[in-house]
Amino acid sequence: MENENLGHGRGKVIDELLRGRELANQLRNILNESGGDIDDNNGSTTPFAEHLLKEVLVTFTNSLLFLNNTQTSEASDMQLTKSEDSLESDWKSTSIVKERRGCYKRRKVSQTWEKESEYLVEDGHQWRKYGQKTILNTKFPRNYYRCTHKVEQGCKATKQVQKVQEDPPLYKTTYIGHHTCRILQSPDTTKIYVPSDIY
DNA sequence: TACATTTGACCGAT
DNA sequence: ATCGGTCAAATGTA
């Protein structure tokens, strides 16, 4: 009901941002190819170029995340409001089979959004892989990542990355939950702050 | 040594 | 019982 101009314009903005990010990713791949195998001749310029590129990618990705978040949160709360009622109530009161029993938390639904890309996207966060599974009826395994700062800062953000195709490579990334951590990935210049409270 | 990744076992949900 | 998500010991890497 609000201004449809905005809603309409947003689609174009998203398209532009996606295109910009895709181009930045291509540039990044070129940079990786040329900088990767070479000994350490030009070890001074490449890191800076990579740094700049990373910043650009972060800018695109954050903008996209902003837009996607406002879209999903006002359009539909989706799975967000599921029951908090029986959180820790009914643990099985059986005997201990192994020590690990009970260490798992009850699965909680949180906000998710998906992205598909030809390249593995640098999204500005630090991730740590914690699992890999083969998924039924899929060719490629699914990889599980959680935020590097999970332990220090209790950041609950996770993501799943799965290759969809081989030849023209295509990856599907599913982001689950918000980052509650503050990351400082470029100490000398800009602080990159990804807000956690963009509901 | 201090991180990250790999990988099979274990867990909750269905 | 099966499936997808998570844990954690073993292993890899800087």
XYZ file of C-alpha atoms (C1' of nucleotides) in Angstrom:
227
model
C 0.000 0.000 0.000
C 2.880 2.282 0.552
C 4.644 4.008 -2.246
C 4.863 1.587 -5.078
C 7.541 3.699 -6.599
C 9.851 2.677 -3.861
C 8.956 -0.954 -4.174
C 9.438 -0.822 -7.874
C 12.651 1.092 -7.657
C 13.997 -1.351 -5.154
C 13.894 -4.146 -7.680
C 16.070 -2.145 -9.999
C 18.372 -1.195 -7.195
C 18.755 -4.839 -6.287
C 19.469 -5.712 -9.906
C 22.130 -3.067 -10.081
C 23.688 -4.164 -6.834
C 23.703 -7.780 -7.925
C 25.327 -6.805 -11.171
C 27.906 -4.707 -9.409
C 28.745 -7.475 -7.038
C 28.971 -10.002 -9.819
C 31.395 -7.788 -11.689
C 33.445 -7.281 -8.567
C 33.568 -11.022 -8.126
C 34.816 -11.486 -11.659
C 37.504 -8.956 -10.996
C 38.365 -10.816 -7.861
C 38.752 -14.059 -9.759
C 41.105 -12.426 -12.208
C 43.075 -11.079 -9.325
C 43.248 -14.472 -7.680
C 44.421 -16.156 -10.841
C 47.223 -13.748 -11.477
C 48.274 -13.362 -7.894
C 47.957 -16.908 -6.720
C 50.644 -18.845 -8.539
C 53.220 -16.187 -8.985
C 56.034 -16.467 -6.493
C 56.309 -13.380 -4.438
C 57.321 -10.825 -6.953
C 54.568 -8.324 -6.623
C 53.583 -9.170 -3.142
C 52.961 -5.549 -2.316
C 50.322 -4.359 -4.745
C 48.136 -7.442 -4.877
C 47.160 -7.535 -1.217
C 46.065 -3.956 -1.364
C 44.035 -4.596 -4.495
C 42.457 -7.571 -2.808
C 41.728 -5.472 0.204
C 40.004 -2.819 -1.877
C 38.056 -5.429 -3.748
C 36.928 -6.973 -0.529
C 35.683 -3.620 0.659
C 33.739 -3.145 -2.537
C 32.183 -6.567 -2.211
C 31.271 -5.904 1.380
C 29.545 -2.718 0.342
C 27.475 -4.479 -2.274
C 26.619 -7.361 -0.045
C 25.639 -5.213 2.892
C 23.395 -3.107 0.717
C 21.735 -6.235 -0.585
C 21.317 -7.558 2.897
C 19.676 -4.326 3.982
C 17.200 -4.496 1.161
C 16.460 -8.145 1.641
C 15.960 -7.722 5.323
C 13.413 -4.966 5.035
C 11.636 -6.985 2.411
C 11.393 -10.191 4.366
C 10.621 -8.624 7.691
C 7.723 -6.526 6.580
C 6.319 -8.840 3.974
C 6.270 -11.947 6.036
C 7.723 -12.966 9.302
C 7.891 -16.381 7.779
C 9.053 -18.970 10.208
C 10.105 -16.474 12.786
C 7.248 -16.670 15.181
C 7.231 -20.283 15.963
C 6.825 -21.563 19.431
C 9.253 -20.549 22.077
C 7.041 -22.350 24.508
C 8.701 -25.654 25.004
C 12.292 -24.696 24.878
C 14.043 -26.708 27.489
C 11.015 -28.362 28.918
C 11.013 -31.905 27.765
C 14.448 -33.344 27.646
C 14.253 -37.053 27.564
C 14.691 -38.234 31.098
C 16.278 -41.461 30.133
C 19.577 -42.854 31.174
C 22.793 -41.512 29.817
C 23.819 -43.360 26.721
C 26.816 -41.221 26.009
C 28.247 -38.112 27.516
C 27.254 -36.096 24.508
C 23.614 -36.730 25.125
C 21.910 -33.488 25.964
C 24.592 -31.273 24.561
C 22.481 -30.486 21.518
C 20.155 -27.560 21.600
C 16.665 -27.715 20.387
C 16.537 -26.590 16.843
C 15.343 -23.048 16.532
C 13.932 -21.401 13.497
C 15.355 -18.081 12.504
C 15.234 -15.820 9.551
C 16.774 -17.192 6.405
C 17.438 -15.912 2.943
C 19.060 -17.444 -0.084
C 21.403 -16.315 -2.777
C 22.661 -17.889 -5.931
C 25.912 -16.933 -7.535
C 28.330 -18.093 -10.177
C 31.159 -17.528 -7.802
C 31.728 -18.016 -4.171
C 30.901 -14.638 -2.781
C 32.959 -12.801 -0.252
C 30.272 -11.477 2.027
C 32.426 -9.627 4.493
C 32.046 -12.023 7.359
C 34.457 -14.548 8.738
C 33.128 -18.054 8.555
C 34.304 -21.333 9.943
C 33.295 -24.599 8.397
C 31.829 -27.074 10.807
C 30.235 -29.715 8.667
C 29.539 -31.210 5.288
C 26.723 -33.491 4.255
C 25.587 -35.206 1.157
C 22.015 -34.235 0.499
C 19.490 -36.525 -1.061
C 19.023 -36.102 -4.797
C 21.824 -33.645 -5.160
C 25.139 -34.091 -6.864
C 27.246 -32.006 -4.562
C 27.601 -31.947 -0.811
C 26.289 -29.125 1.311
C 28.778 -27.226 3.425
C 27.961 -25.751 6.808
C 29.576 -22.633 8.163
C 29.174 -20.678 11.356
C 30.489 -17.302 12.362
C 34.087 -17.354 13.513
C 33.110 -15.220 16.485
C 30.524 -17.632 17.747
C 32.401 -18.462 20.895
C 33.821 -15.053 21.709
C 30.741 -13.032 20.935
C 27.943 -15.534 20.820
C 27.172 -14.736 17.220
C 24.561 -17.153 15.972
C 24.831 -16.532 12.259
C 25.352 -19.550 10.049
C 25.292 -20.222 6.375
C 25.071 -23.186 4.069
C 26.790 -23.320 0.721
C 25.975 -25.886 -1.895
C 27.197 -26.204 -5.423
C 24.294 -26.500 -7.807
C 26.090 -26.959 -11.113
C 29.570 -27.812 -12.199
C 30.232 -26.506 -15.646
C 28.947 -23.050 -15.394
C 29.622 -23.114 -11.690
C 26.664 -22.131 -9.616
C 26.423 -21.999 -5.857
C 23.474 -21.569 -3.597
C 24.152 -19.901 -0.289
C 21.605 -19.874 2.494
C 22.123 -17.413 5.297
C 20.531 -18.262 8.617
C 20.219 -15.703 11.358
C 21.776 -12.334 11.888
C 25.292 -11.531 12.860
C 25.491 -10.142 16.350
C 29.244 -9.770 16.195
C 31.214 -6.696 15.341
C 33.991 -7.339 12.948
C 37.022 -5.244 12.331
C 38.541 -6.579 9.196
C 40.604 -3.605 8.140
C 42.386 -2.208 11.162
C 44.026 0.823 9.620
C 41.266 2.237 7.477
C 37.583 1.655 7.725
C 35.766 -0.227 10.318
C 33.239 -2.490 8.742
C 30.270 -2.712 10.945
C 27.448 -4.965 9.985
C 24.536 -4.003 12.127
C 22.719 -6.753 13.864
C 19.595 -4.807 14.607
C 18.064 -4.154 11.244
C 14.645 -5.538 11.861
C 51.015 -23.354 19.566
C 46.825 -21.774 17.899
C 44.024 -21.615 14.905
C 40.989 -23.962 10.803
C 39.183 -28.087 8.272
C 37.799 -32.903 7.734
C 34.782 -36.468 8.792
C 32.136 -40.029 11.164
C 29.073 -40.156 15.018
C 25.281 -38.268 17.200
C 21.092 -35.451 17.588
C 16.123 -33.743 16.649
C 12.468 -33.946 13.464
C 9.586 -36.461 10.516
C 14.311 -45.850 10.041
C 15.749 -41.912 7.360
C 17.347 -37.268 6.615
C 19.545 -33.027 7.372
C 22.072 -30.255 10.902
C 25.688 -30.209 14.544
C 29.446 -31.865 17.435
C 34.124 -32.875 18.329
C 38.336 -35.766 17.818
C 41.717 -36.208 14.482
C 44.163 -33.946 11.196
C 45.959 -30.045 8.546
C 48.222 -25.496 8.222
C 50.654 -21.212 9.184
